[in-house]
Short mmCIF file of C-alpha atoms in Angstrom, two decimals:
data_model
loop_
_atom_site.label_atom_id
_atom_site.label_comp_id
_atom_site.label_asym_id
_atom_site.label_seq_id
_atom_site.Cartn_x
_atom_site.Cartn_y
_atom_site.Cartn_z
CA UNK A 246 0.00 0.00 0.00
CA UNK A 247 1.62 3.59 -0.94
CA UNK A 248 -0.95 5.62 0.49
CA UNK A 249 0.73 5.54 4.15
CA UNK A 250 -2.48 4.95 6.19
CA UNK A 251 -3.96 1.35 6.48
CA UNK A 252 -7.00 0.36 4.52
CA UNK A 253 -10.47 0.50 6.44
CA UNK A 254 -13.41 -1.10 5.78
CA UNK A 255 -16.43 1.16 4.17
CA UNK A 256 -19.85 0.83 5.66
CA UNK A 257 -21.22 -0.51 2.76
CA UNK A 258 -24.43 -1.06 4.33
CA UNK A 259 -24.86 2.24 5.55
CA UNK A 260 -24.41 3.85 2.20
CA UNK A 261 -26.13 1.88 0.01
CA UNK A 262 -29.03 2.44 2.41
CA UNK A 263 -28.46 6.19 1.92
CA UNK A 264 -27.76 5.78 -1.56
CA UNK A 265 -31.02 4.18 -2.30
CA UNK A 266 -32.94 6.74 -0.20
CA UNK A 267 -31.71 9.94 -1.86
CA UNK A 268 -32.20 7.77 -5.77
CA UNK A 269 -35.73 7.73 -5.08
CA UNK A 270 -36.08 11.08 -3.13
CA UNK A 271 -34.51 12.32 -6.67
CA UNK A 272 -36.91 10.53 -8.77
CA UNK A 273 -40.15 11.40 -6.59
CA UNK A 274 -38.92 15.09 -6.67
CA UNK A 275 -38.28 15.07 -10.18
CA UNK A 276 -41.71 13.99 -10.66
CA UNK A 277 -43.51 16.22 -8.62
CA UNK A 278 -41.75 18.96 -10.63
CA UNK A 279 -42.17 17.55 -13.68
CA UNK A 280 -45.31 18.61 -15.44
CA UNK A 281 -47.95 15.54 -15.39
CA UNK A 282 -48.20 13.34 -18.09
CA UNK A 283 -50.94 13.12 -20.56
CA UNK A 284 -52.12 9.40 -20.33
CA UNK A 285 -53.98 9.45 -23.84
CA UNK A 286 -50.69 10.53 -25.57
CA UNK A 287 -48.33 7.70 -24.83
CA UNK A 288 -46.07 6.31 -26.99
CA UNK A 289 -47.03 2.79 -27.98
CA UNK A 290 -45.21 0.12 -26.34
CA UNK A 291 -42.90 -0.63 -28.58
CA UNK A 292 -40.39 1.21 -31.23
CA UNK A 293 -40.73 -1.45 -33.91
CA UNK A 294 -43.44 -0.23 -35.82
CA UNK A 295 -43.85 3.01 -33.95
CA UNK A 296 -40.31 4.55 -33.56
CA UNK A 297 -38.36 6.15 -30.91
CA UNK A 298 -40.17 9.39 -29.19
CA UNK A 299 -39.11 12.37 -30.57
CA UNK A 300 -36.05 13.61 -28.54
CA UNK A 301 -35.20 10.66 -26.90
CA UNK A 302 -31.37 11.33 -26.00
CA UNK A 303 -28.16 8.62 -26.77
CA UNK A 304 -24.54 8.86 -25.38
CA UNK A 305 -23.89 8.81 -29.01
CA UNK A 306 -25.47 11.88 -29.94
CA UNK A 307 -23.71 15.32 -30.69
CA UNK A 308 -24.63 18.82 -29.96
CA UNK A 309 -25.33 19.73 -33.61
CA UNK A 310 -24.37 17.85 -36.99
CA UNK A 311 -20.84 18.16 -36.99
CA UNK A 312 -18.83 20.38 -39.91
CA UNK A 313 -17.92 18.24 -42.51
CA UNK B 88 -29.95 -14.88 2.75
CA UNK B 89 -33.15 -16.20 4.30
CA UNK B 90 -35.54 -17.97 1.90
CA UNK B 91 -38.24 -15.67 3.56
CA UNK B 92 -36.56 -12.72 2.04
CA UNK B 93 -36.94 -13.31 -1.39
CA UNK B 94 -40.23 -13.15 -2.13
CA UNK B 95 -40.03 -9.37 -0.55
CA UNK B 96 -37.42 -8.97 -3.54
CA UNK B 97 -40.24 -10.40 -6.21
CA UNK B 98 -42.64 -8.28 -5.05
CA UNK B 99 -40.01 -5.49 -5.03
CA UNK B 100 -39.34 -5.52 -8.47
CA UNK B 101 -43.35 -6.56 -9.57
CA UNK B 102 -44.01 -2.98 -7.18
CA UNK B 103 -41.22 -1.14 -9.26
CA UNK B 104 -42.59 -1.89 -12.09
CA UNK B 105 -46.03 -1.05 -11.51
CA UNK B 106 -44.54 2.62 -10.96
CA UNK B 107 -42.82 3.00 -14.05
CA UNK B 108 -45.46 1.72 -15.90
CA UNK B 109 -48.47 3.87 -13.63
CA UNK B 110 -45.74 6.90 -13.80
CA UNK B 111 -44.63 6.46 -17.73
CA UNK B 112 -46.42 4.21 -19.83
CA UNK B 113 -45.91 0.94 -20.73
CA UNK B 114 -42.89 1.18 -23.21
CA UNK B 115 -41.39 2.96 -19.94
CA UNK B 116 -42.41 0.12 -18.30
CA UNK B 117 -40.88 -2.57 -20.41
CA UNK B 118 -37.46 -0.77 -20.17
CA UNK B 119 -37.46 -0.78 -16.72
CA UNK B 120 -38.09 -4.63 -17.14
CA UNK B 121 -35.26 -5.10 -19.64
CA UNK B 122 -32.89 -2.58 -17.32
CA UNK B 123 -33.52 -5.26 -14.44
CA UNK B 124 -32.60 -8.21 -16.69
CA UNK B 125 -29.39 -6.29 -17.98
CA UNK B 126 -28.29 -5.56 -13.73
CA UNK B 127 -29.11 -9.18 -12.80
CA UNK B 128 -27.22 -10.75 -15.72
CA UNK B 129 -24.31 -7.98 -15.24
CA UNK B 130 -24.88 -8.97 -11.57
CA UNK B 131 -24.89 -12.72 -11.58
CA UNK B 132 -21.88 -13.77 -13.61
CA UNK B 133 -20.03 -10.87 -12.52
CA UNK B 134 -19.42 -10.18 -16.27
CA UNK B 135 -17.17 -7.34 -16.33
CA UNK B 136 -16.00 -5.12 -19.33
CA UNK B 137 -13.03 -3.89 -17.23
CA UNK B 138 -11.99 -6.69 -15.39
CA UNK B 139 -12.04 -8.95 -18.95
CA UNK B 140 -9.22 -6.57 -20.51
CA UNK B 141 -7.45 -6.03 -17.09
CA UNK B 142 -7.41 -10.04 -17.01
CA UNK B 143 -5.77 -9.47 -20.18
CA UNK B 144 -3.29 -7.41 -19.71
CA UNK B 145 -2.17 -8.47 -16.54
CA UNK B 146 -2.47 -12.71 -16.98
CA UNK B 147 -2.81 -12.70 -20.62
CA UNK B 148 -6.76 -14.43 -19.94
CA UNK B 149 -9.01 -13.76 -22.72
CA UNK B 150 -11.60 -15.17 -21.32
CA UNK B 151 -13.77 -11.87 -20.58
CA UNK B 152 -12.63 -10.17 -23.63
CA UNK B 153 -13.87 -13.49 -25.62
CA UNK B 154 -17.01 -13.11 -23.63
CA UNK B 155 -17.94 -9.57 -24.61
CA UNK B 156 -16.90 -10.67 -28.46
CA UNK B 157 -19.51 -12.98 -28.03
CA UNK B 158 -22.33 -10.57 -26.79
CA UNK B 159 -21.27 -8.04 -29.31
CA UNK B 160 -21.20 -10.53 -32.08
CA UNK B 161 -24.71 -11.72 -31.32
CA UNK B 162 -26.25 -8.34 -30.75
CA UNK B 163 -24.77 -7.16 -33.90
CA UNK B 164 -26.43 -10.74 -36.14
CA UNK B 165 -29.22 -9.67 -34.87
CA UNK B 166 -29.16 -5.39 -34.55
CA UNK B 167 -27.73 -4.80 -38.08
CA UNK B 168 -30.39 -6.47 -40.15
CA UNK B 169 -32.88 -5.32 -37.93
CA UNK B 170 -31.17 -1.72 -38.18
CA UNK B 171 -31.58 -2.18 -42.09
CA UNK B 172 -34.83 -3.48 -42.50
CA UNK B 173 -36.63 -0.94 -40.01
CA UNK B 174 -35.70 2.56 -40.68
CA UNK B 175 -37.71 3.62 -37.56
CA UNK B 176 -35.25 2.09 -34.92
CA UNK B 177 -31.59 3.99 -35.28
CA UNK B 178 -28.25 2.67 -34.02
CA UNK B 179 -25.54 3.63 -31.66
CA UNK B 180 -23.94 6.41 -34.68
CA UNK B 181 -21.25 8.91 -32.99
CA UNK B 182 -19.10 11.02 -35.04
CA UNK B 183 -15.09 10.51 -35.10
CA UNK B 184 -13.59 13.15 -33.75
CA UNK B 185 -10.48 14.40 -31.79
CA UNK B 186 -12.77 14.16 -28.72
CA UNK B 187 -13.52 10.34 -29.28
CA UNK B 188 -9.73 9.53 -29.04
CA UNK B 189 -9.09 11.74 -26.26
CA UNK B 190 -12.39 10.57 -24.18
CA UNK B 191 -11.80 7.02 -25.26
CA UNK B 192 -8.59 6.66 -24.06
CA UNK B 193 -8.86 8.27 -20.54
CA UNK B 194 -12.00 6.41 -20.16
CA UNK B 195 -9.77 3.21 -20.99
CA UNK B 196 -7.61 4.40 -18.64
CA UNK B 197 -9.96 5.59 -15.57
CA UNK B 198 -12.33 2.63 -15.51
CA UNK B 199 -9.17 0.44 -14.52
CA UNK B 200 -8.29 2.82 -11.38
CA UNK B 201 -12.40 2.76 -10.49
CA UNK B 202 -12.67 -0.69 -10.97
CA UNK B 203 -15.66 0.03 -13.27
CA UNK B 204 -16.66 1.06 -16.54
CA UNK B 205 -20.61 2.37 -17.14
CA UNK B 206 -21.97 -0.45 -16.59
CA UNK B 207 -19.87 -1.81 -14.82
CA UNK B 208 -19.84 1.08 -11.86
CA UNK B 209 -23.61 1.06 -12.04
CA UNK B 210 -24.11 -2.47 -11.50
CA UNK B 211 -21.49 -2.53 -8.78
CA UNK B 212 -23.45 0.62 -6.83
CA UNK B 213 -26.49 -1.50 -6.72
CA UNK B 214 -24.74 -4.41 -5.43
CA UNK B 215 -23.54 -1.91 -2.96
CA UNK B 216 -20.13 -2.07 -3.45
CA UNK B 217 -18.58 1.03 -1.48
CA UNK B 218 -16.25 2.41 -4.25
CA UNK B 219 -18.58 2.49 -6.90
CA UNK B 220 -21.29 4.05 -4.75
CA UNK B 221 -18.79 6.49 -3.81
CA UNK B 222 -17.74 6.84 -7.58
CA UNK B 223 -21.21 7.43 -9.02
CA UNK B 224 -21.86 11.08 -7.98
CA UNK B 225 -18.64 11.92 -9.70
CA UNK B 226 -19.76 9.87 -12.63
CA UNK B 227 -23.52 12.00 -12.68
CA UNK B 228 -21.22 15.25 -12.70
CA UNK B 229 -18.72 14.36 -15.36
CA UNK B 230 -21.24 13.03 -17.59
CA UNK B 231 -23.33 16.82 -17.36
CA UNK B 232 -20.28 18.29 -17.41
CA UNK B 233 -18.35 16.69 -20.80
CA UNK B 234 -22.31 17.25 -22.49
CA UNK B 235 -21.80 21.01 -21.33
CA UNK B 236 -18.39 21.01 -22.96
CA UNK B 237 -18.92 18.57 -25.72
CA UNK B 238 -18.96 22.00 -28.62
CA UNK B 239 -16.17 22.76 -27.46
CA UNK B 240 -14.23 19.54 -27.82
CA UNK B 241 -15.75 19.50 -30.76
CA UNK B 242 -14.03 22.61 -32.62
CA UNK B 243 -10.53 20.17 -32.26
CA UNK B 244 -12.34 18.33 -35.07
CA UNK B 245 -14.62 16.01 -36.09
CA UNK B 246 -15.69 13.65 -38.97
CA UNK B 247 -19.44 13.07 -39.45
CA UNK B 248 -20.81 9.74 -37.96
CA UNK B 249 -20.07 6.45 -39.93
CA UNK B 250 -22.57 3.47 -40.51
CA UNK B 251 -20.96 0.44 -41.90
CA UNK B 252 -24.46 -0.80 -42.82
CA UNK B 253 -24.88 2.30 -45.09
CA UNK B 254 -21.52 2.50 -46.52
CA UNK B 255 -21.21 -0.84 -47.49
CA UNK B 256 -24.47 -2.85 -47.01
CA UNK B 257 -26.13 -4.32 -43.90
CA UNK B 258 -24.82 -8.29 -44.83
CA UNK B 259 -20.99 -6.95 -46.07
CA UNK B 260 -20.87 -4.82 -42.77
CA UNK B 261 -21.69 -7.61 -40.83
CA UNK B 262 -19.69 -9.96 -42.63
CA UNK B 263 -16.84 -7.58 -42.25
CA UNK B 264 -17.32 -7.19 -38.20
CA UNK B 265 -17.99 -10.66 -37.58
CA UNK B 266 -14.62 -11.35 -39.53
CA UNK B 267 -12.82 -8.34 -37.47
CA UNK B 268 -14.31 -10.00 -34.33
CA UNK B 269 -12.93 -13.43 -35.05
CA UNK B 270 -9.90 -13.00 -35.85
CA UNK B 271 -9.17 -10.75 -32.63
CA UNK B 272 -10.87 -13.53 -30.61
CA UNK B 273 -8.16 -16.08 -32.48
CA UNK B 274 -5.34 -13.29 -31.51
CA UNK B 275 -6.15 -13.21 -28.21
CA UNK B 276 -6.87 -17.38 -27.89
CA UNK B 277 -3.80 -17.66 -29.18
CA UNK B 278 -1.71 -15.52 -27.24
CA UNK B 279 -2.77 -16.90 -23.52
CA UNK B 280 -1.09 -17.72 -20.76
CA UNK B 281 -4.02 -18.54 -18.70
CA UNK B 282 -7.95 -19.10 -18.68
CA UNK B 283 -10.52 -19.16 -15.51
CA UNK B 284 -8.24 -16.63 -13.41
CA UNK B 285 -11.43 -14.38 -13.19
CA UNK B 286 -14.59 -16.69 -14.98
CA UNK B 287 -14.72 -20.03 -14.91
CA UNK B 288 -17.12 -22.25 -17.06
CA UNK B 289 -19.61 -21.57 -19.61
CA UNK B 290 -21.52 -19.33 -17.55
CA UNK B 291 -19.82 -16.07 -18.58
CA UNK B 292 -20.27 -16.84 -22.02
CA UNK B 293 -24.07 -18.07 -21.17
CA UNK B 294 -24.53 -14.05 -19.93
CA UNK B 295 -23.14 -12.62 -22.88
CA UNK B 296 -25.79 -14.10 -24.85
CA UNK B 297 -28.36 -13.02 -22.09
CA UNK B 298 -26.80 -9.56 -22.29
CA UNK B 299 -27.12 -9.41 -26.03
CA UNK B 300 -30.36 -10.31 -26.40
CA UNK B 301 -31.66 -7.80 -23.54
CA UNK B 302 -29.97 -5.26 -25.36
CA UNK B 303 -31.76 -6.24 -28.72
CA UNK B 304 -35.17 -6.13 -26.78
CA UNK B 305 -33.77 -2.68 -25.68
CA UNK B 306 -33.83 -1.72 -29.41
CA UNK B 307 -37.06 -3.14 -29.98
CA UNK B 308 -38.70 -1.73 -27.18
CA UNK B 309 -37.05 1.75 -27.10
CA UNK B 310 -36.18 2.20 -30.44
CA UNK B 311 -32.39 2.87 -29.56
CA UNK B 312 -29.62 0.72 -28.47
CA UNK B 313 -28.59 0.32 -24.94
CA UNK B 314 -26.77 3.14 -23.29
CA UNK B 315 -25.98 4.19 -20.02
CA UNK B 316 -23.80 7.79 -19.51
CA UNK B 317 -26.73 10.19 -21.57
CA UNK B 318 -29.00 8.83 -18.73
CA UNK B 319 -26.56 9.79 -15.87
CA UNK B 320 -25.73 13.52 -17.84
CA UNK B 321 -29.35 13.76 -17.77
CA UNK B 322 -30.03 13.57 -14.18
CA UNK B 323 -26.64 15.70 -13.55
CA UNK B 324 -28.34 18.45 -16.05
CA UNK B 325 -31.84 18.35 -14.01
CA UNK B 326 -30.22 18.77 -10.71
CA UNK B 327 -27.96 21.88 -12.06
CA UNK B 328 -31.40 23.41 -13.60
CA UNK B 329 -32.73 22.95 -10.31
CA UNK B 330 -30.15 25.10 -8.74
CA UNK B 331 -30.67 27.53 -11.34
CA UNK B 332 -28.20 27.30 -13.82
CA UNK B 333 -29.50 28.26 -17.09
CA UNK B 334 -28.65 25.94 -19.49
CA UNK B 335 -31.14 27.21 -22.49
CA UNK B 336 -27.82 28.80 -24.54
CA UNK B 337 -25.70 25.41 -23.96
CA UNK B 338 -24.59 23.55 -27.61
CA UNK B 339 -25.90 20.49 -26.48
CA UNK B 340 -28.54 21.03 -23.59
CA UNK B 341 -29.67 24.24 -24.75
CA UNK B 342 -31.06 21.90 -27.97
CA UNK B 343 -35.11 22.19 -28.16
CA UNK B 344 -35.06 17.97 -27.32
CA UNK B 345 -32.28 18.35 -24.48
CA UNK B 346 -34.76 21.62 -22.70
CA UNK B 347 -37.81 19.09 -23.12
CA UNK B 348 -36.09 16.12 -21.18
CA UNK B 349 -34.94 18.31 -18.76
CA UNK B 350 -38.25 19.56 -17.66
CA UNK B 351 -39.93 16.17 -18.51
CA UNK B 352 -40.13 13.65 -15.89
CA UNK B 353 -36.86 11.55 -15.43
CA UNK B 354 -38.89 8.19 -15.82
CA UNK B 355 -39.78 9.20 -19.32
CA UNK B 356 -36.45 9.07 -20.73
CA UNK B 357 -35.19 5.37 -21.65
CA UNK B 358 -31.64 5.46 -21.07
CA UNK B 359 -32.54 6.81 -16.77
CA UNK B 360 -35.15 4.27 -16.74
CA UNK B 361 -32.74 1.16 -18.51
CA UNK B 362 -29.99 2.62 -15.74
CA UNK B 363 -32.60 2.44 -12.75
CA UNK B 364 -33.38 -0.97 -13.89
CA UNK B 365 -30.16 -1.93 -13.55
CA UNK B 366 -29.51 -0.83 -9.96
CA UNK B 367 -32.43 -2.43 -8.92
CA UNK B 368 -32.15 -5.54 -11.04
CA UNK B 369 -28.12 -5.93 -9.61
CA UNK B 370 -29.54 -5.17 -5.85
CA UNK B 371 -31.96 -8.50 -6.15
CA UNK B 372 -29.36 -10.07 -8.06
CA UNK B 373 -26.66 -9.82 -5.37
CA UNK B 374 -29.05 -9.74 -1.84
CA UNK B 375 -30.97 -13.12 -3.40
CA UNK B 376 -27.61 -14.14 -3.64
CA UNK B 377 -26.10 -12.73 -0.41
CA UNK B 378 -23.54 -11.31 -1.81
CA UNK B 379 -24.15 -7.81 -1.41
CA UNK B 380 -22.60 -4.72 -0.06
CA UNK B 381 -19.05 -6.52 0.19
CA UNK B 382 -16.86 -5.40 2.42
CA UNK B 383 -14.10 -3.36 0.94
CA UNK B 384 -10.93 -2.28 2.29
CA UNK B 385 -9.15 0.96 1.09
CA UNK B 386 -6.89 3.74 2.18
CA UNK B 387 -8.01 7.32 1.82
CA UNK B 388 -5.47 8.09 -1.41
CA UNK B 389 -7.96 4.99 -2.68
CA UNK B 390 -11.31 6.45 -1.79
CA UNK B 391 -10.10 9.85 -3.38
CA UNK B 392 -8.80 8.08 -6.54
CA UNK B 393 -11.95 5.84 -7.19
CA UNK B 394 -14.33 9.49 -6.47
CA UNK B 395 -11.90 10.98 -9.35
CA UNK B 396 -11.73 8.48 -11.70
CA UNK B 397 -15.88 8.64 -11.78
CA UNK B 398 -15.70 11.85 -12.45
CA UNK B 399 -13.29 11.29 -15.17
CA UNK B 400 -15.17 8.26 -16.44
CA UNK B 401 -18.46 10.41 -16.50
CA UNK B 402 -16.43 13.31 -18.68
CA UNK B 403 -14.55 11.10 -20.90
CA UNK B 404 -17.45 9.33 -22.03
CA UNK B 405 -19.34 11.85 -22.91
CA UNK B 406 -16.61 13.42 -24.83
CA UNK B 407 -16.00 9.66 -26.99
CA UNK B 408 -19.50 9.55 -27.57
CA UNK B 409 -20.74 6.62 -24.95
CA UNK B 410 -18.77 4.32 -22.71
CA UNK B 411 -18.03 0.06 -22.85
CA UNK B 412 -22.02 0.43 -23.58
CA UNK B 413 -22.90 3.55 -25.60
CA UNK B 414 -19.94 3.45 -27.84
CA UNK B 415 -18.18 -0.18 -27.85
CA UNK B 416 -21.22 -2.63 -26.92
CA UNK B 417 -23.72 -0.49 -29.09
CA UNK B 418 -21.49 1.15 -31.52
CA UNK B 419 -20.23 -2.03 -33.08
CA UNK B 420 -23.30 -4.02 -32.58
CA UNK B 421 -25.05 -1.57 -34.72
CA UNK B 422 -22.33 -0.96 -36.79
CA UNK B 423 -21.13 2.55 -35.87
CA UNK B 424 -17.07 2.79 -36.72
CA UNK B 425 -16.78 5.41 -33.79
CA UNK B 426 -17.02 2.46 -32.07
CA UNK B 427 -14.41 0.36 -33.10
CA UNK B 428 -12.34 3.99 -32.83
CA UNK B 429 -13.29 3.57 -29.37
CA UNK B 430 -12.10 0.34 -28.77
CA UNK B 431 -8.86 0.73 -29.69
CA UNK B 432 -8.18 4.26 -27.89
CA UNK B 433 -10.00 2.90 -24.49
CA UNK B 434 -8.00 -0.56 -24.67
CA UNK B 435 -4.67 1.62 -25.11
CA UNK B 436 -5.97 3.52 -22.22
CA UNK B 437 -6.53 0.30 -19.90
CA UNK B 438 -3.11 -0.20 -20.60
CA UNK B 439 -2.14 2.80 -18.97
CA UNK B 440 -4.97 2.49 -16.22
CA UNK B 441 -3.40 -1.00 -15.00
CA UNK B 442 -0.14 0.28 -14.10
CA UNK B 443 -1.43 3.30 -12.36
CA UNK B 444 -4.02 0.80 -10.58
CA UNK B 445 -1.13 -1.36 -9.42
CA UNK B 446 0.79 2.41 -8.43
CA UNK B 447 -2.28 3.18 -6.38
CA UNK B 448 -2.19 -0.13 -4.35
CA UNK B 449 -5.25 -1.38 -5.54
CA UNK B 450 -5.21 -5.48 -5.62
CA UNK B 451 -5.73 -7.16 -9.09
#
């Protein structure tokens, strides 16, 4: 070990608990926020056929079409 | 684990799903389902994206890499004719630019000091491993953060996206790949020293089918190929709108689609959804299993190199245009070049990452 201190153990426990506590605190905020969702304008179950919805975001994508 | 427990984990997942579903449609809903298939798989054979090249380069085992050939290689028989025959699902297409090499690379070379590539880190936080839950937040910021600066990496240069399947035909492109894919499987057969020092038997293999064909349902379903760091960006950008940074005159969250799934709810964007299926689908995995939240040992030079290196693994990404998922898994399986680009630069990387891994006094 180079770092000069001995290794400890994490309390994994502990902060996957809080881990898991503040994921869904984020996604229940978010959705209060979030305007509420029109329930006869879903997209149909599945893209084949149908598509992706419009704006649905990739790592792959790029800010704008890039210069060629 | 107590038998007792794991119907509470069934009816965990049955009441997660009902939420998505209640919350964001059905299509939502079946994401969330294939996310949960993707962390348990991930989860139960331990298959690992990093660990496979650090077995690699460290014992010259190419068993994982052979592994992830395999669930490419299956993905891709499947994706690229699909890809071709049905114009409304799109592939994994990033352009080739300076950015890819750059973010490529120190990805390769990060994910070995975290111990954890996208998918890898993610599945690992909802087994509760300590480093990667302590590596995530970084990864959220980085990920916002190389989007925010993505223009600007940008102006170093950039080639427009390349589709194999375009250029040259959907069956010559995936004759071509599968060819590519074989004969670096025979290079690397060839070339061991050792098998089984991380997977042993067929079951790694077995999950790289399993993987593949979750990800192809991930097409299906979401129209898109499997990702993981847009989904992470994504919540990063929501909680800096939240504390009022105004993002509206960003390149790339400033864009009319970017604004609308930052003020949408998170559970209506696939990539968040496939990622929160995954924690939850690696937490059953590993507490039916009783293997979770393992105890980990490390100094505090450790801790504050794993919280780096998910920042750096969050930026990097971003800047190549998608991690081990985004760019390598679905890049080649849908016949993108960037991501064979990616391949090469992140592998270099991991070369790199290794020795400053074994410099940091992490264990193999």
């Amino acid at each position: 070990m180079n770092a000069g201190r001995s290794p400890r153990a994490a309390p994994a426990a502990a902060m996957a608990a809080v881990f898991w506590a503040l994921l869904i605190a984020f996604v229940v905020f978010d959705w209060l926020r979030a305007p509420q969702r029109n329930r006869f304008d879903e997209p149909p179950p599945f893209a084949l056929g149908s598509g992706p919805v419009s704006g649905a975001g990739h790592c792959a994508i790029a800010p704008s079409p890039p210069k060629r | 684990m107590p038998l007792s427990r794991r119907p509470a984990l069934v009816l965990l997942v049955i009441a997660a799903w009902l939420v998505v579903t209640w919350s964001a449609g059905l299509r939502q809903g079946f994401t969330f389902l294939i996310g949960i298939g993707l962390g348990s798989v991930l989860a139960g054979v331990s298959f690992g994206f990093t660990t496979g090249w650090r077995a690699w380069l460290r014992e010259r085992d190419p068993t994982g890499l052979l592994a992830q050939f395999v669930a490419i290689g299956v993905a891709m028989t499947i994706s690229i004719p699909l890809l071709a025959a049905r114009p409304e699902l799109v592939g994994a297409m990033g352009p080739l630019s300076v950015s890819l090499l750059a973010g490529a690379f120190v990805f390769g070379a990060a994910m070995q000091v975290a111990d954890g590539c996208g998918s890898g880190t993610l599945y690992k936080a909802g087994q509760g491993n300590a480093v990667s839950l302590a590596a995530l937040p970084g990864f959220v910021a980085g990920s916002f953060l190389g989007a925010l600066h993505l223009n600007d990496w940008l102006a170093l240069g950039s080639l427009p996206p390349v589709s194999l399947p375009e250029r040259l035909g959907a069956a010559p492109a995936l004759l071509l790949q599968a060819a590519v894919l074989a004969l670096l499987g025979t290079y690397f057969w060839r070339q061991r020293r050792a098998t089984g020092t991380r997977w042993r038997g067929r079951g790694v293999y077995f999950g790289a089918v399993l993987l593949a064909l979750f990800a192809v349902a991930n097409l299906l379903v979401a129209g898109q190929p499997w990702g993981i760091v847009y989904g992470l960006g994504l919540w990063g950008a929501k909680i800096a709108s939240w504390a009022g940074m105004d993002l509206a005159g960003n390149a790339f969250w400033g864009r009319a689609a970017q604004q609308a799934q930052i003020a949408a709810p998170l559970l209506d964007d696939v990539t968040s959804v496939s990622d929160l299926g995954l924690l939850l689908g690696a937490f059953v995995t590993a507490t039916w299993r009783g293997t979770a939240c393992p105890v980990v040992r490390a100094t505090r030079a450790q801790w504050l190199a794993a919280i780096a290196a998910g920042f750096v693994l969050g930026y990097s990404s971003r800047l190549a245009f998608g991690c081990n998922v985004g760019a390598y898994f679905s890049g080649i399986s849908t016949g993108s070049l960037h991501g064979w680009v990616w391949f090469a630069a992140a592998f270099a990387g991991s070369m790199l990452g290794v020795r400053l891994r074994a410099r940091l006094g992490f264990s193999g």
